[in-house]
C-alpha cells in the first residue's frame, strides 16, 4: 500500500506547529498504525531528518499512551481500539490520513504528536486512592462484594487513562476519565471512607486543570477504547451532589 | 452558605443549573401549549382571551411568569457562557474533526439552536406580550346564549375598567374582553411570520431532542431501565409532538381560517 500522511509537526511546547505532508510506500496492510510510523521514522532518520515524536509503550492496548487523532477521530476509525491496535488494513491504498495530537488546553503539546497528560496524574493524586493497612494481604472474599457490584467496578477500572475522551469531546472535558476513576472506588466498600472527600478533590482538580464541562454529547464513551459507559458520569454527578449537600 | 457558591462554581454545579432551568422550561412549554391550544377553538377567541386575562391578572401566576422570564434569560446567558468557557478548553482546534462519527449533531449545536430560540423569543414577546401590555388592542363583546351555548361576537366600541367584564342578563352571558386573539390572528396572516414561527419550532425541537434527556443525565438519573423511556419522551414528546402542535397554530390561522 501507498499512504499519504499529513502529520502535525511542532518542535516543542513553545514553537508554532504545522501539518506536513509525507509519503510512505511499501506499507503492509498487516502493519499496525504505529509500525507504519516506525517505517516512516526509519526513512526520516536515514535522510538525516528529525523523526516524528509520538507516545507509545505496551503496543497491546493496555497502557494508553498511543495518543493520535487520526482523520478527525481519537485512535482512528475503529471503535474500541487504541492506535497501536489499529492496522493499516482499515485504510485503502492511496489514502490521505491526517494525524494530529490530542487537542486540549490541559494537554499541552510537548513535541509533534506527543502531549503532556500529567493533568490526569494530578487528578488521580488528588483523590483516586484508598487507605489500607500495610502488612499481609487479607483473605480474599473477607469483605463480601456482590458479583454485579464487582463487575461494575471492574468495568470502570478498565480505564487506561489514554485521554481519548478528552480528545473527542467538543469541550475537551475529562468527565468520562474522572468519573471512571471515581466510580471504580465508589462502587466498592473499600472506597467508602474517603468517598465524599474523593469526588470533591478530584472534580476540583479537574476544574483547576482547565478541562471543559459536560454537554452529554456522548462522544467520549463512543471513542473510549475500553467502552467506559456514560453511567459513570451520572454516578459521579450523584456522588458530587451528595458530597456537597451532606459533606462537611 | 459558602459551600453553595463553591459548588455552583464547579463545572458540575454550573451544568446542574442548566439542567434544572432547562427542565423547568420544558414543564413551562406544556402549560403554554395547553393554554394556547384554546386558539383552535371555534369561539371567536373567547376562551383564549379570558385565559389571557387570567394569566396576566392572577398575582400568583404573575409572580411565576416573572420568575419564568428570569429563568429563560438565565438559561440562555448561562448556556452561552458555558459554550464560550468550553471553547476555551480547546485553544488550538483540530484540522480534521469528525464529530458526526461519535455524537448526534443536536448535542454539538445546543448553543446555536438556543440562540435561534432566544431570537425567536424576543420577536414573540415583542409581537404579543408587549402588544397586549403596551400596544393598542381592540375589545370584543361575546354574547353566549346560556341555553344553546351559541356564541356571537362583535367589536366593542365603549370603555370598560380593566381587561374584562362579564355579566348575565336575559339568559345571555356577555363578555367584554381585551382581544389578544385578533392580534394573534392578524400576525399570522403574514407568511413570513408563519415561516419564522415554524422554523423556530424546528430549532426548539432539535434543542430538546438532545436537551430533555441530557438534563436527566446531568441530574445523575441514568439507569438501563429508564434511559430508553427518558430518551423516547425527549424525542417524541418534546422533539416532535409539542413543536408540531405549536407550529400548527400559525399554519391554522394562515391557511385554514
Ligand atoms: C423554551 C426554551 C428552552 C428550553 C425548554 C430549553 C431546554 C434545555 C434543556 C432541557 C437543556 C439540557 C440541559 C442539560 O444538558 O442538563 C438545555 C441546554 C442548553 N440550552 Fe436550552 N432551552 C431553552 C432555551 C434556550 C435558549 C434561549 C438558549 C440560549 C441562547 C439555550 C441554550 C442552551 C445551551 C447552550 C445548552 C447546553 C448547555 C451545555 O450542555 O453546555 N436554551 N436547554
Ligand atoms: S475513559 Fe476511556 S477514553 Fe477516557 S481515559 Fe479512560 S480509557 Fe481513555
Ligand atoms: S501503546 Fe499502549 S495502548 Fe497503545
XYZ file of C-alpha atoms in Angstrom, chain B residues 15-225:
211
model
C -24.104 22.364 34.465
C -26.670 21.454 37.133
C -28.079 24.990 36.781
C -28.502 24.371 33.031
C -30.244 21.069 33.639
C -32.637 22.395 36.298
C -33.569 25.549 34.373
C -33.898 23.546 31.142
C -36.283 21.053 32.744
C -38.302 23.861 34.274
C -38.626 25.411 30.814
C -39.809 22.041 29.493
C -42.676 21.993 32.008
C -43.479 25.588 31.083
C -43.770 24.541 27.429
C -46.524 22.085 28.351
C -48.502 24.718 30.245
C -48.012 27.261 27.464
C -49.126 24.744 24.863
C -52.283 23.737 26.695
C -53.234 27.388 27.149
C -52.591 28.280 23.547
C -54.443 25.320 22.101
C -57.570 27.318 23.007
C -56.719 29.385 19.927
C -58.010 26.475 17.879
C -61.484 26.537 19.485
C -64.216 27.835 17.208
C -65.448 30.509 19.610
C -64.091 33.708 18.096
C -61.324 33.640 20.690
C -63.485 33.913 23.819
C -61.791 31.095 25.718
C -58.321 32.240 24.695
C -58.986 35.864 25.617
C -60.399 35.073 29.053
C -57.421 32.778 29.618
C -55.067 35.652 28.662
C -56.779 37.884 31.236
C -56.439 35.213 33.897
C -52.743 34.662 33.109
C -51.970 38.367 33.359
C -54.085 39.221 36.408
C -53.768 36.421 38.942
C -50.994 37.628 41.317
C -49.549 34.156 41.851
C -49.363 33.487 38.109
C -47.871 36.940 37.527
C -45.199 36.135 40.082
C -44.477 32.803 38.392
C -44.309 34.411 34.959
C -41.725 36.974 36.044
C -39.764 34.094 37.544
C -40.100 32.332 34.209
C -38.733 35.317 32.264
C -35.782 35.470 34.631
C -35.161 31.736 34.230
C -35.287 31.893 30.430
C -32.771 34.740 30.436
C -30.599 32.950 32.947
C -30.695 29.673 30.981
C -29.835 31.475 27.754
C -26.927 33.535 29.045
C -25.581 30.806 31.305
C -25.704 28.398 28.357
C -23.821 30.803 26.102
C -21.310 31.427 28.905
C -20.714 27.653 29.180
C -20.299 27.407 25.407
C -17.627 30.113 25.483
C -15.880 28.538 28.510
C -15.890 25.174 26.786
C -14.417 26.688 23.625
C -11.527 27.999 25.706
C -10.776 24.477 26.940
C -9.506 23.707 23.425
C -7.408 26.723 22.383
C -5.966 25.035 19.282
C -8.599 23.443 17.042
C -8.222 20.221 15.079
C -7.574 20.470 11.342
C -9.778 17.385 10.974
C -12.666 16.817 13.392
C -15.250 14.161 12.644
C -17.915 14.930 15.245
C -20.675 13.065 13.464
C -18.774 9.803 13.932
C -19.289 9.868 17.682
C -22.157 12.190 18.608
C -25.525 13.488 17.428
C -25.360 16.926 15.802
C -28.058 18.348 18.098
C -25.762 17.832 21.088
C -22.981 19.799 19.385
C -25.267 22.649 18.250
C -27.073 23.434 21.514
C -25.649 26.963 21.645
C -26.710 27.791 18.088
C -30.145 26.187 18.468
C -30.578 28.043 21.771
C -29.595 31.356 20.180
C -32.216 30.792 17.484
C -34.795 30.160 20.210
C -33.686 33.318 22.029
C -34.029 35.447 18.884
C -37.467 33.940 18.362
C -38.468 34.665 21.965
C -37.540 38.342 21.599
C -39.700 38.565 18.480
C -42.506 36.565 20.093
C -42.585 38.678 23.258
C -42.466 41.876 21.237
C -45.286 40.792 18.947
C -47.738 39.510 21.544
C -46.696 40.151 25.127
C -45.618 43.769 24.592
C -48.563 44.494 22.288
C -51.004 43.124 24.866
C -49.391 45.079 27.667
C -48.470 48.365 25.994
C -49.971 48.365 22.495
C -53.435 49.316 21.269
C -55.543 46.194 21.490
C -59.249 46.223 20.492
C -62.037 44.970 22.764
C -64.608 42.421 21.707
C -68.003 41.642 23.174
C -69.088 38.000 23.182
C -72.698 37.016 23.705
C -73.186 33.444 24.774
C -76.682 32.031 24.841
C -76.772 30.064 28.083
C -79.460 27.734 26.813
C -77.902 26.753 23.494
C -74.226 27.627 24.167
C -74.141 29.529 20.889
C -71.621 32.365 20.788
C -71.799 35.554 18.739
C -69.331 38.369 18.971
C -68.716 41.904 17.739
C -66.268 44.718 18.075
C -66.841 46.631 21.339
C -66.620 50.403 20.957
C -67.241 51.597 24.539
C -64.886 51.593 27.502
C -64.526 49.255 30.454
C -62.345 49.375 33.538
C -59.643 46.721 33.229
C -59.239 43.975 30.683
C -62.515 42.142 31.108
C -66.109 42.456 32.273
C -68.687 39.693 32.391
C -72.397 39.808 33.291
C -75.540 37.820 32.649
C -78.872 39.127 31.556
C -81.818 37.549 29.727
C -80.214 34.072 29.783
C -77.261 35.516 27.865
C -73.731 35.819 29.162
C -71.954 38.974 27.968
C -68.171 39.054 28.000
C -66.286 42.203 27.073
C -62.597 41.419 26.867
C -59.303 42.714 25.517
C -58.906 40.809 22.261
C -55.464 39.229 22.037
C -56.937 36.613 19.723
C -57.370 39.124 16.934
C -53.771 40.328 17.394
C -52.613 36.733 17.002
C -54.905 36.074 14.046
C -53.686 39.231 12.287
C -49.998 38.488 12.862
C -50.368 35.013 11.406
C -51.770 36.401 8.147
C -48.190 37.383 7.298
C -46.488 34.495 5.537
C -43.016 35.428 6.747
C -44.173 35.390 10.368
C -45.712 31.954 9.856
C -42.454 30.683 8.342
C -40.420 32.231 11.156
C -42.599 30.517 13.756
C -42.437 27.140 12.072
C -38.641 27.296 11.679
C -38.244 28.385 15.296
C -40.279 25.412 16.444
C -37.826 23.301 14.452
C -34.945 24.815 16.419
C -36.835 24.170 19.667
C -37.491 20.580 18.608
C -33.826 19.841 17.962
C -32.776 21.679 21.162
C -34.999 19.337 23.120
C -34.196 16.149 21.197
C -30.866 16.406 22.981
C -31.760 18.705 25.874
C -34.555 16.810 27.607
C -32.707 13.531 28.109
C -29.417 15.355 28.650
C -30.809 17.144 31.682
C -31.591 13.795 33.334
C -28.012 12.671 32.807
C -26.875 15.971 34.330
C -29.073 15.336 37.371
C -27.491 11.908 37.706
C -30.557 9.976 36.548
C -29.182 7.226 34.355
C -30.455 3.672 34.537
C -30.829 0.950 31.934
C -34.466 0.512 32.915
